[in-house]
XYZ file of N, CA and C in Angstrom:
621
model
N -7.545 -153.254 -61.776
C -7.442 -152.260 -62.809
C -6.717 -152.776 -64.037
N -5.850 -153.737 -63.940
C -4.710 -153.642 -64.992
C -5.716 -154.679 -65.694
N -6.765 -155.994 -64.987
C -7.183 -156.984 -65.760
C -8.302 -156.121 -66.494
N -8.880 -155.067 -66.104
C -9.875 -154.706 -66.671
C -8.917 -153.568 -68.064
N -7.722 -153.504 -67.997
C -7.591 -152.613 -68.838
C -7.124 -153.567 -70.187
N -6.137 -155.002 -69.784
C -6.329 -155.809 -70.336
C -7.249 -156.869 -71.557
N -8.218 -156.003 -70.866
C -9.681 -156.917 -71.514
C -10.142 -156.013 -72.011
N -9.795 -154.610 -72.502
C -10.089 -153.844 -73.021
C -9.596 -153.397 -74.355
N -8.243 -153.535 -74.176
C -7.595 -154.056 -75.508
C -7.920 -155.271 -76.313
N -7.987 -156.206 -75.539
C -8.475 -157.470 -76.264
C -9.983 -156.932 -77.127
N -10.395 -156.915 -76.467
C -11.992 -156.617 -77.376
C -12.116 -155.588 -78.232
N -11.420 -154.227 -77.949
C -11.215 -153.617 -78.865
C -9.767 -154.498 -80.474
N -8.951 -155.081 -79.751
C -8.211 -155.864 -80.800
C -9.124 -157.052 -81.487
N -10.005 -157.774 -81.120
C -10.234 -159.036 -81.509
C -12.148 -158.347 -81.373
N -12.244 -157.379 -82.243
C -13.936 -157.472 -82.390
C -15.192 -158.392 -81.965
N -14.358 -159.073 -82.891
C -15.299 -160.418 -83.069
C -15.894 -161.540 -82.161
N -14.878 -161.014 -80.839
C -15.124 -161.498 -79.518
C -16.011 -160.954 -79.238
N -16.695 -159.849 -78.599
C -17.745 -159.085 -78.166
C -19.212 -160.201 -77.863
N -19.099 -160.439 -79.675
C -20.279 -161.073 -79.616
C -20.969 -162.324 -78.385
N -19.666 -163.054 -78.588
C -19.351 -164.264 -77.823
C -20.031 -164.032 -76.390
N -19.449 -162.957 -75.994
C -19.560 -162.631 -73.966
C -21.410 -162.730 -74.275
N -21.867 -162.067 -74.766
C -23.469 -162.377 -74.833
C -24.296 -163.788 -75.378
N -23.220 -164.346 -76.105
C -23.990 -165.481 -76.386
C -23.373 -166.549 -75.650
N -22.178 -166.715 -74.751
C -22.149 -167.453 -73.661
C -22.925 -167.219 -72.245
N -23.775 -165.740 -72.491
C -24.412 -165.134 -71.264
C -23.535 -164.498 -70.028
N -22.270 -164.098 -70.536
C -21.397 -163.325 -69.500
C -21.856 -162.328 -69.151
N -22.648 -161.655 -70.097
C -23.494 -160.286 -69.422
C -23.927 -160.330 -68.181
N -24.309 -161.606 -67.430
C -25.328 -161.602 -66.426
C -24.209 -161.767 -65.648
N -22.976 -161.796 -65.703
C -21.681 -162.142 -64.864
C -21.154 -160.344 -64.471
N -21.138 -159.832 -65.662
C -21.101 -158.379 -65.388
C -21.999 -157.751 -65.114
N -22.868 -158.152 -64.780
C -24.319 -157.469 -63.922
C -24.023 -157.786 -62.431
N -23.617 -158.866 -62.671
C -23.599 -159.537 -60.804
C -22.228 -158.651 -60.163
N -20.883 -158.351 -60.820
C -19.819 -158.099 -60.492
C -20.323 -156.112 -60.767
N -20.860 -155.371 -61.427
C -20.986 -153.976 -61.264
C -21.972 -154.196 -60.087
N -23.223 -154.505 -59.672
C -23.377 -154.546 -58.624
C -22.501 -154.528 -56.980
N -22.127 -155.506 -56.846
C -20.847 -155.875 -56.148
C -20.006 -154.409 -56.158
N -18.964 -154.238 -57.293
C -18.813 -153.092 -57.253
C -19.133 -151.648 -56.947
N -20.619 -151.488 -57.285
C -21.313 -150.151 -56.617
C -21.390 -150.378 -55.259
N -21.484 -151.235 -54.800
C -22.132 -151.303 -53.542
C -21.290 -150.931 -52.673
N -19.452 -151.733 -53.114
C -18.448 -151.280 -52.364
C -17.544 -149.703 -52.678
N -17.936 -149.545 -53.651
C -17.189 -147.780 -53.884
C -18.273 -146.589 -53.334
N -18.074 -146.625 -51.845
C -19.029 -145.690 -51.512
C -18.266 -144.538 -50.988
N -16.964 -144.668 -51.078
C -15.683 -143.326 -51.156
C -15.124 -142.800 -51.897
N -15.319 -141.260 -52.452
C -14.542 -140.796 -53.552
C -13.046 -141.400 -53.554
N -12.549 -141.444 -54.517
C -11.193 -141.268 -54.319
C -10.522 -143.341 -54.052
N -11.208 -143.817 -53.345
C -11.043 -145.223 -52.823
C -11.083 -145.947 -54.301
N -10.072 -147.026 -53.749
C -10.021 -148.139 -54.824
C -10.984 -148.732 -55.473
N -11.883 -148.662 -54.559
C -13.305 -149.767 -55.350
C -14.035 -148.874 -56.170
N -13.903 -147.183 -56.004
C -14.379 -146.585 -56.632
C -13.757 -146.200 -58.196
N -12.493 -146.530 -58.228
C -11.587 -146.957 -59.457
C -12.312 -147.996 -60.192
N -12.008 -149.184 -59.551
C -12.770 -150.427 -60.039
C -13.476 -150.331 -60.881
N -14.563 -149.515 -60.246
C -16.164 -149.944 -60.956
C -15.878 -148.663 -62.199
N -14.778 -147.191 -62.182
C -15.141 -146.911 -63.439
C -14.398 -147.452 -64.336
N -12.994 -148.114 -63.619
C -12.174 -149.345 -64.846
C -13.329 -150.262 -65.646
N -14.323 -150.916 -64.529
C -15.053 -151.678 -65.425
C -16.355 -151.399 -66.374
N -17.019 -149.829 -66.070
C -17.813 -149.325 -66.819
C -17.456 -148.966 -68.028
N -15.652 -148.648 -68.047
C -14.946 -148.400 -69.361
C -14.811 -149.777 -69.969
N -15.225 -151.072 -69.645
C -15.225 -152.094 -70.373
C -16.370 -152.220 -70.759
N -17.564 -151.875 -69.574
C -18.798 -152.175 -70.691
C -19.260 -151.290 -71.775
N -18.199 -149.951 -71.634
C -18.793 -149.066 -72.638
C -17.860 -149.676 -74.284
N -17.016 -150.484 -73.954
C -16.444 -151.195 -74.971
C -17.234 -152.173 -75.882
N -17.591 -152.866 -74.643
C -18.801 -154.167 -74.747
C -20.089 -153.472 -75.802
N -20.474 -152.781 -75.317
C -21.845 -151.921 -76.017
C -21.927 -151.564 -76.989
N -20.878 -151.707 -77.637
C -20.328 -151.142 -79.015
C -20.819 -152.206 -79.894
N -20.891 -153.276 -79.328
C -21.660 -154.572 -80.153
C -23.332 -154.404 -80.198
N -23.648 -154.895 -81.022
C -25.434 -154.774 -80.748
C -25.918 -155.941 -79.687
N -25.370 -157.140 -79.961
C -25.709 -158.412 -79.461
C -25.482 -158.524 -77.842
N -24.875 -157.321 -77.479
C -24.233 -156.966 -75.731
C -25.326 -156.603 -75.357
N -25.347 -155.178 -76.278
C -26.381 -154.295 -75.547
C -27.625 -154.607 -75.487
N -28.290 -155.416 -76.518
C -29.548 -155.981 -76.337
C -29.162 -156.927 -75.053
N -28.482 -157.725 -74.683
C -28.110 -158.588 -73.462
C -27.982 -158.209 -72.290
N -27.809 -156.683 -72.392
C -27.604 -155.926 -71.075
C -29.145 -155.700 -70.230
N -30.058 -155.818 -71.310
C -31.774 -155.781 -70.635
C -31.995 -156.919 -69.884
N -32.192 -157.857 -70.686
C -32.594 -159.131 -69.964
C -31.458 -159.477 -68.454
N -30.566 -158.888 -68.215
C -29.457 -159.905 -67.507
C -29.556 -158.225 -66.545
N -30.345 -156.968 -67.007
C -30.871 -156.182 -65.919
C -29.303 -155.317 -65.517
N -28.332 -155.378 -66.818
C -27.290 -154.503 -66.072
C -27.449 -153.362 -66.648
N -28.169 -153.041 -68.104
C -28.839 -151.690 -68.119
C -29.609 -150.980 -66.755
N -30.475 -151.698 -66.465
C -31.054 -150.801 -65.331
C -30.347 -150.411 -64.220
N -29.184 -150.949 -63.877
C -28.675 -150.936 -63.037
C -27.107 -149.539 -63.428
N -27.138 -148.968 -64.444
C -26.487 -147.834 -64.845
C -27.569 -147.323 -65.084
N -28.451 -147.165 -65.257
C -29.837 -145.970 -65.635
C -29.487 -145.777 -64.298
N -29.838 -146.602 -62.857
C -30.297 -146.071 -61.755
C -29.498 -145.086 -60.988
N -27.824 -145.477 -61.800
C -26.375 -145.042 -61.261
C -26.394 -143.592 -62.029
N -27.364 -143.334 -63.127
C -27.359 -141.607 -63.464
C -28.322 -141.247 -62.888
N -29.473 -141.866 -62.101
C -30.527 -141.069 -61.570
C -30.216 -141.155 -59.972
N -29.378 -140.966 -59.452
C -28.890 -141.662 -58.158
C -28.687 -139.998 -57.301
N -29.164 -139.557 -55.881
C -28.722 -138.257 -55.653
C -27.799 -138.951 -54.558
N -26.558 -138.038 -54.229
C -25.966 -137.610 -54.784
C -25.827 -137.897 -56.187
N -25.002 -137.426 -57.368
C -24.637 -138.146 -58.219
C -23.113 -138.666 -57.547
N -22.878 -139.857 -58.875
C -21.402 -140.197 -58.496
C -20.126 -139.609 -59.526
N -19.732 -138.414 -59.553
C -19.033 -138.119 -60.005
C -18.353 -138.693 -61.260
N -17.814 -139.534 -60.184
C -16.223 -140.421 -61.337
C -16.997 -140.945 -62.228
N -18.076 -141.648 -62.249
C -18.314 -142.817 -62.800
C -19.889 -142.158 -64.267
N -20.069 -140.899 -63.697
C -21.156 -140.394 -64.248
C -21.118 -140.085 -66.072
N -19.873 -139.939 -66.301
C -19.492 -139.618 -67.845
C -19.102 -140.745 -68.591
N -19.106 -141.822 -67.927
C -19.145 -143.052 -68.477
C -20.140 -143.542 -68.693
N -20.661 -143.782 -67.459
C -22.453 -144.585 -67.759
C -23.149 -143.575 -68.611
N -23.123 -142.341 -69.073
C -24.019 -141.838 -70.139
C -23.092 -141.867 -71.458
N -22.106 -142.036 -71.435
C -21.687 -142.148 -72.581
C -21.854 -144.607 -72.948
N -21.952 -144.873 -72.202
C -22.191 -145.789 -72.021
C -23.765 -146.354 -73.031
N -24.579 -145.223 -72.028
C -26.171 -145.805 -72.805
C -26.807 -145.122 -74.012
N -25.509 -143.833 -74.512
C -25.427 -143.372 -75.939
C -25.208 -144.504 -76.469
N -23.787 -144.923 -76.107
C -23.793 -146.576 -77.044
C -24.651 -147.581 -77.793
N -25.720 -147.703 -76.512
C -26.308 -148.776 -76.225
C -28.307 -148.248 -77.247
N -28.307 -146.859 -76.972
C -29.339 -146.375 -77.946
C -29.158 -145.818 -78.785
N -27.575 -145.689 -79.365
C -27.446 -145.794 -81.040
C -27.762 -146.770 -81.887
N -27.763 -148.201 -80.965
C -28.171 -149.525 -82.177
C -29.516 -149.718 -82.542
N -30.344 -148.542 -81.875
C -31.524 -148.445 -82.379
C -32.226 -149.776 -82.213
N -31.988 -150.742 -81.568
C -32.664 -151.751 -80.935
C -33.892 -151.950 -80.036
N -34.930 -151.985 -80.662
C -36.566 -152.039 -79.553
C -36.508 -152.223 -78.672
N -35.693 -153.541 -78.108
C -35.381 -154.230 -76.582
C -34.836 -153.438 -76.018
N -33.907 -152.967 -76.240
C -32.877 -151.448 -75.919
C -33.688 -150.293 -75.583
N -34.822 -149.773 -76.461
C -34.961 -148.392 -76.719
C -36.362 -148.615 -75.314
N -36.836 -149.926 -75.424
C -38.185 -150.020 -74.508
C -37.417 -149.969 -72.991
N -36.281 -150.795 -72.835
C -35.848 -150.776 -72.002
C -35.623 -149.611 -70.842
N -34.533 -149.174 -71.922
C -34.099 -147.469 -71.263
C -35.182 -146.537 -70.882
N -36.395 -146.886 -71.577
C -37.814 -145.839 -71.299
C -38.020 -146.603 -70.178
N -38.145 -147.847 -69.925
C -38.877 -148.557 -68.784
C -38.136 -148.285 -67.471
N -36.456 -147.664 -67.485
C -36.009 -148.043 -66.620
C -35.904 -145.957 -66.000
N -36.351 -145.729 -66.801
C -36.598 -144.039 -66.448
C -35.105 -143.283 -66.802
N -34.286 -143.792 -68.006
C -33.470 -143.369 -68.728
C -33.786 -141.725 -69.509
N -35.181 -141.805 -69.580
C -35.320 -140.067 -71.027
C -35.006 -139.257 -69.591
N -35.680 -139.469 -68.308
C -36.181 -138.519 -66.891
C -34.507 -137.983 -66.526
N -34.149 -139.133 -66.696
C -33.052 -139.267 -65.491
C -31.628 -138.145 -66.652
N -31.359 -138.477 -67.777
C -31.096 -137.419 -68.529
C -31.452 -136.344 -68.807
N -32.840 -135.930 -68.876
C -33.387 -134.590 -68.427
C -33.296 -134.122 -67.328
N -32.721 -134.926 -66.409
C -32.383 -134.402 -65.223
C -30.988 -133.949 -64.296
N -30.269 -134.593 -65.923
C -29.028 -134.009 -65.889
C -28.433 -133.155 -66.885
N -28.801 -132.834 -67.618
C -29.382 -131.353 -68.532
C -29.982 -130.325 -67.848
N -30.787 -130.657 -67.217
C -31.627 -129.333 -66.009
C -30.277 -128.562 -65.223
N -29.465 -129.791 -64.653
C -28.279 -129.285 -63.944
C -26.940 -129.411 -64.588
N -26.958 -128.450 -65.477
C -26.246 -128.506 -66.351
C -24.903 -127.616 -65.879
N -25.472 -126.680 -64.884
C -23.993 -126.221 -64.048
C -22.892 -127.064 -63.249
N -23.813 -127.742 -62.510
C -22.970 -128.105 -61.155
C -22.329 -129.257 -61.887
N -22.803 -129.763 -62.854
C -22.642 -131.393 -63.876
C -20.859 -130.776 -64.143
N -20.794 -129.408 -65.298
C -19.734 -129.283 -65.903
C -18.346 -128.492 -64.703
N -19.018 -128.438 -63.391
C -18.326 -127.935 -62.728
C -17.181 -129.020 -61.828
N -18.391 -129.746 -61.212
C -18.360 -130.737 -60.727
C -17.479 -132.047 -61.355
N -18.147 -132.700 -62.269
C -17.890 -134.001 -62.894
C -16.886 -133.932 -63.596
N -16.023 -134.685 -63.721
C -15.041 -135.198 -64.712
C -15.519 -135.704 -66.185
N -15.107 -134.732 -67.321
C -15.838 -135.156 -68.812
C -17.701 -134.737 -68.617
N -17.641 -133.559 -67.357
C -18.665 -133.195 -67.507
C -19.713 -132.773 -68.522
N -18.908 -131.777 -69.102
C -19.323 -131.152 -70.488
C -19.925 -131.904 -71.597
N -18.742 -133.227 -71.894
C -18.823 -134.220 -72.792
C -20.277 -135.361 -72.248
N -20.471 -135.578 -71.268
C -21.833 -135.734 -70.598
C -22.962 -135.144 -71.261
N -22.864 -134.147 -70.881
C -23.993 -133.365 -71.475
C -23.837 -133.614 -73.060
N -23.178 -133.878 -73.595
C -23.390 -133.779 -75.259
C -24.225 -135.189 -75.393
N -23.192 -135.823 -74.671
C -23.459 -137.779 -74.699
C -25.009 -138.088 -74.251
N -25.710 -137.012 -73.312
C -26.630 -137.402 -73.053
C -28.014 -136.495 -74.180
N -27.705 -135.796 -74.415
C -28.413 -135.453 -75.658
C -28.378 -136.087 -76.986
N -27.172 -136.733 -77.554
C -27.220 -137.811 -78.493
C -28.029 -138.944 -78.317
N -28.117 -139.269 -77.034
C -29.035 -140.704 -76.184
C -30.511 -140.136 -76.649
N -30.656 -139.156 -76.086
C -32.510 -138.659 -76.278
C -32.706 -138.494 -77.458
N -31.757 -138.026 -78.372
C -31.925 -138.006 -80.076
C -32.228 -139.791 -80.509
N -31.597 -140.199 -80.292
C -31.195 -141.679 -80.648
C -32.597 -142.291 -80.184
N -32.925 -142.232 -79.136
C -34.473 -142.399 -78.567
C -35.787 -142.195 -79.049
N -35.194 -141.071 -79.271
C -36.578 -140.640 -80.049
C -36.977 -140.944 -81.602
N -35.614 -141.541 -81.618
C -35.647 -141.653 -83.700
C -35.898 -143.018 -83.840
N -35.803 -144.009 -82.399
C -35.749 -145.559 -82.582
C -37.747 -145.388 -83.259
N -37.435 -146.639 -84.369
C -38.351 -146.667 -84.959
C -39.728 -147.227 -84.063
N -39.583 -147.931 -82.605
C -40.840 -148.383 -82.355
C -40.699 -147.592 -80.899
N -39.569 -147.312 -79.770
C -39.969 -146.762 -78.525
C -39.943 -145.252 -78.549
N -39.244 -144.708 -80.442
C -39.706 -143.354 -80.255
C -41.070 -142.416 -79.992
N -42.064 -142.943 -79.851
C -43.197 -141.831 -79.968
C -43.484 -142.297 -78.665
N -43.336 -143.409 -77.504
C -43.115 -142.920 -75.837
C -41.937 -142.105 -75.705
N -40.818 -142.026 -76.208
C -39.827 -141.577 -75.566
C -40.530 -139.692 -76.119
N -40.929 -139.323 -76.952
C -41.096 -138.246 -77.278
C -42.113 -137.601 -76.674
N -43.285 -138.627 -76.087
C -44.198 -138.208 -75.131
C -44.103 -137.878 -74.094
N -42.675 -137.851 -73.496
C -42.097 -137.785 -72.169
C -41.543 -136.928 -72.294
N -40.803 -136.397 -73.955
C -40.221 -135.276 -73.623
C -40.639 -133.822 -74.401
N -42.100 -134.249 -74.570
C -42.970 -133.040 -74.438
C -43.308 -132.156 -73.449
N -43.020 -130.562 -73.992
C -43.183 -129.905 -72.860
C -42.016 -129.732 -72.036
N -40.933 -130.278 -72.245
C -40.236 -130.154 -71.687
C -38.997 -128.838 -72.021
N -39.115 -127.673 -71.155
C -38.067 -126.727 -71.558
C -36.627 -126.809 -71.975
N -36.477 -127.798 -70.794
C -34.947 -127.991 -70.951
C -34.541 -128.524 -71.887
N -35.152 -129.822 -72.583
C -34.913 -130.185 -73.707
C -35.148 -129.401 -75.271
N -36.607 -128.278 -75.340
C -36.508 -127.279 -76.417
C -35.586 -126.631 -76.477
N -34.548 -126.298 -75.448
C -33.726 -125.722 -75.130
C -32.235 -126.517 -75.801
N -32.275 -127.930 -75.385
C -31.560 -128.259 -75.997
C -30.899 -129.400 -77.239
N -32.126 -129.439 -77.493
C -32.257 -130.700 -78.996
C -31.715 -129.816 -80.232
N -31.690 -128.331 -80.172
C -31.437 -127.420 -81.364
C -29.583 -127.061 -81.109
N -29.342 -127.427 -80.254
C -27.679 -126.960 -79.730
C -26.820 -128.040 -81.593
N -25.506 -127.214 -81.849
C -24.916 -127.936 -82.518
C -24.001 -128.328 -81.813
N -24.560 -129.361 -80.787
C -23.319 -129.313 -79.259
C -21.716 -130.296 -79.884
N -21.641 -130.354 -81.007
C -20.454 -131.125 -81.591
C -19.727 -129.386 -82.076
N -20.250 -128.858 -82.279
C -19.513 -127.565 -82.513
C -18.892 -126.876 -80.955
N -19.448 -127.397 -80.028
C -19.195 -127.188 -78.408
C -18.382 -127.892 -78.030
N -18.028 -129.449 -78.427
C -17.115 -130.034 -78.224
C -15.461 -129.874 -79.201
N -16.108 -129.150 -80.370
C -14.487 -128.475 -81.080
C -13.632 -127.350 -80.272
N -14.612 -127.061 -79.373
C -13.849 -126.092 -78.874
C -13.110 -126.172 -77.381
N -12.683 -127.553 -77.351
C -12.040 -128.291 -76.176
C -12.316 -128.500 -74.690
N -14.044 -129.020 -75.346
C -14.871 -129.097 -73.885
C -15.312 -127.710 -72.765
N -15.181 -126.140 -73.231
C -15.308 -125.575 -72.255
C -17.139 -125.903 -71.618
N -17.213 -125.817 -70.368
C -18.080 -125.983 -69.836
C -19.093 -124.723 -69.889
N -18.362 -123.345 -70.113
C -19.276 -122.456 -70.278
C -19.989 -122.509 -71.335
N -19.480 -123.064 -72.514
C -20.238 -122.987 -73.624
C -21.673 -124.020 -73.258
N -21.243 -125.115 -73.033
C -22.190 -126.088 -73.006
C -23.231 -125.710 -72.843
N -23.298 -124.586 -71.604
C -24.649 -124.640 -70.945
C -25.524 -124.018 -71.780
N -25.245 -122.990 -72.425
C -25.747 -122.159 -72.956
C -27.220 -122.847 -73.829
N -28.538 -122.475 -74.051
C -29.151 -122.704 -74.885
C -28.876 -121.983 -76.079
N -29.961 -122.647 -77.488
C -29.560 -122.052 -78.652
C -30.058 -120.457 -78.589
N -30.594 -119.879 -78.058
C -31.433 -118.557 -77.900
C -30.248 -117.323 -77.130
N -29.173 -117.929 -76.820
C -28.004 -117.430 -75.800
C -26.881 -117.790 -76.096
N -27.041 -118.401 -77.051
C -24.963 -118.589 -77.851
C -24.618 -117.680 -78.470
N -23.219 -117.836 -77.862
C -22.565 -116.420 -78.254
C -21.490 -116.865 -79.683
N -21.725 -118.171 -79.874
C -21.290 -118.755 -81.741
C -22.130 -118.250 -82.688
């Protein structure tokens, strides 16, 4: 915990590092080690289950670079957090990270990125945590904030200039999302995360 919190400051202090971890190919080092990690946090509450969200809070650091997150496709540790939000059970601890994680990662509006996340069933697997939009803000830790994070992702998706018109074909027809692409869900988060608000569609707010 302490090395991963360590290396978190650093990169947030020294920017300019970021770049580096992808162009020495460390990405594929943190693909091999979150693996490893999921595999062993299969107990709430247990150390290894710390671990892996100490180190998802580093890659959501990491992602903040463009040159990461495009690196995170090829070296396959994107898919491997897509699969960790489409996963039943969900995993609690770790769930408000990895979507605030691949907001990150489809704000840079990057093709490799935006094809990726469609390929790896990223639009589904967020519509599918929007659908359960109760048990999410009841349940999860930074639940609420989830749900915002994962509607910024499908915005961000859909606006990327070349994987938006698949990502929008997928989320045609879809209720839950008419329901909630119109939310001013940053006006939901001024009001100190309550979870009741969140759920609400725009047709049922009481703002």
């Amino acid at each position: 915990g302490m090395v991963y919190e360590a290396l978190m400051v650093l990169l947030r202090a020294r920017v300019a590092l970021a770049p580096q971890l992808a162009r020495a190919g460390h990405i594929k080092s943190f693909t091999q080690l979150l693996s490893a990690t999921q595999r062993n946090a299969l107990h709430p509450g247990s150390s290894n289950e710390h671990s892996c969200c100490r180190l998802l809070e580093v890659l959501r650091v990491v992602a903040a670079d463009r040159e990461c997150a495009e690196a995170m496709v090829p070296a396959g540790l994107l898919r491997i957090i897509v699969n960790d939000l489409a996963r039943t059970p969900r995993c609690a601890a770790t769930l408000a990270i990895s979507v605030d994680l691949v907001r990150q990662c489809a704000a840079h509006h990057a093709p490799r990125v935006g094809f990726g996340l469609v390929e790896y069933g990223a639009v589904e697997a967020l519509l599918n945590l929007l659908s359960d939009s109760a048990s999410v803000a009841q349940q999860v830790p930074g639940g609420a904030g989830a749900r915002v994070h994962a509607i910024e992702t499908l915005k961000a998706l859909e606006d990327d200039s070349e994987a938006g018109p698949e990502v929008a074909a997928r989320l045609v027809g879809s209720t839950v999302w008419e329901h909630c692409k119109g939310q001013r869900h940053d006006l939901f988060l001024a009001t100190g995360g309550s979870g009741a608000l969140m759920l609400m569609g725009p047709q049922r707010s009481t703002l």
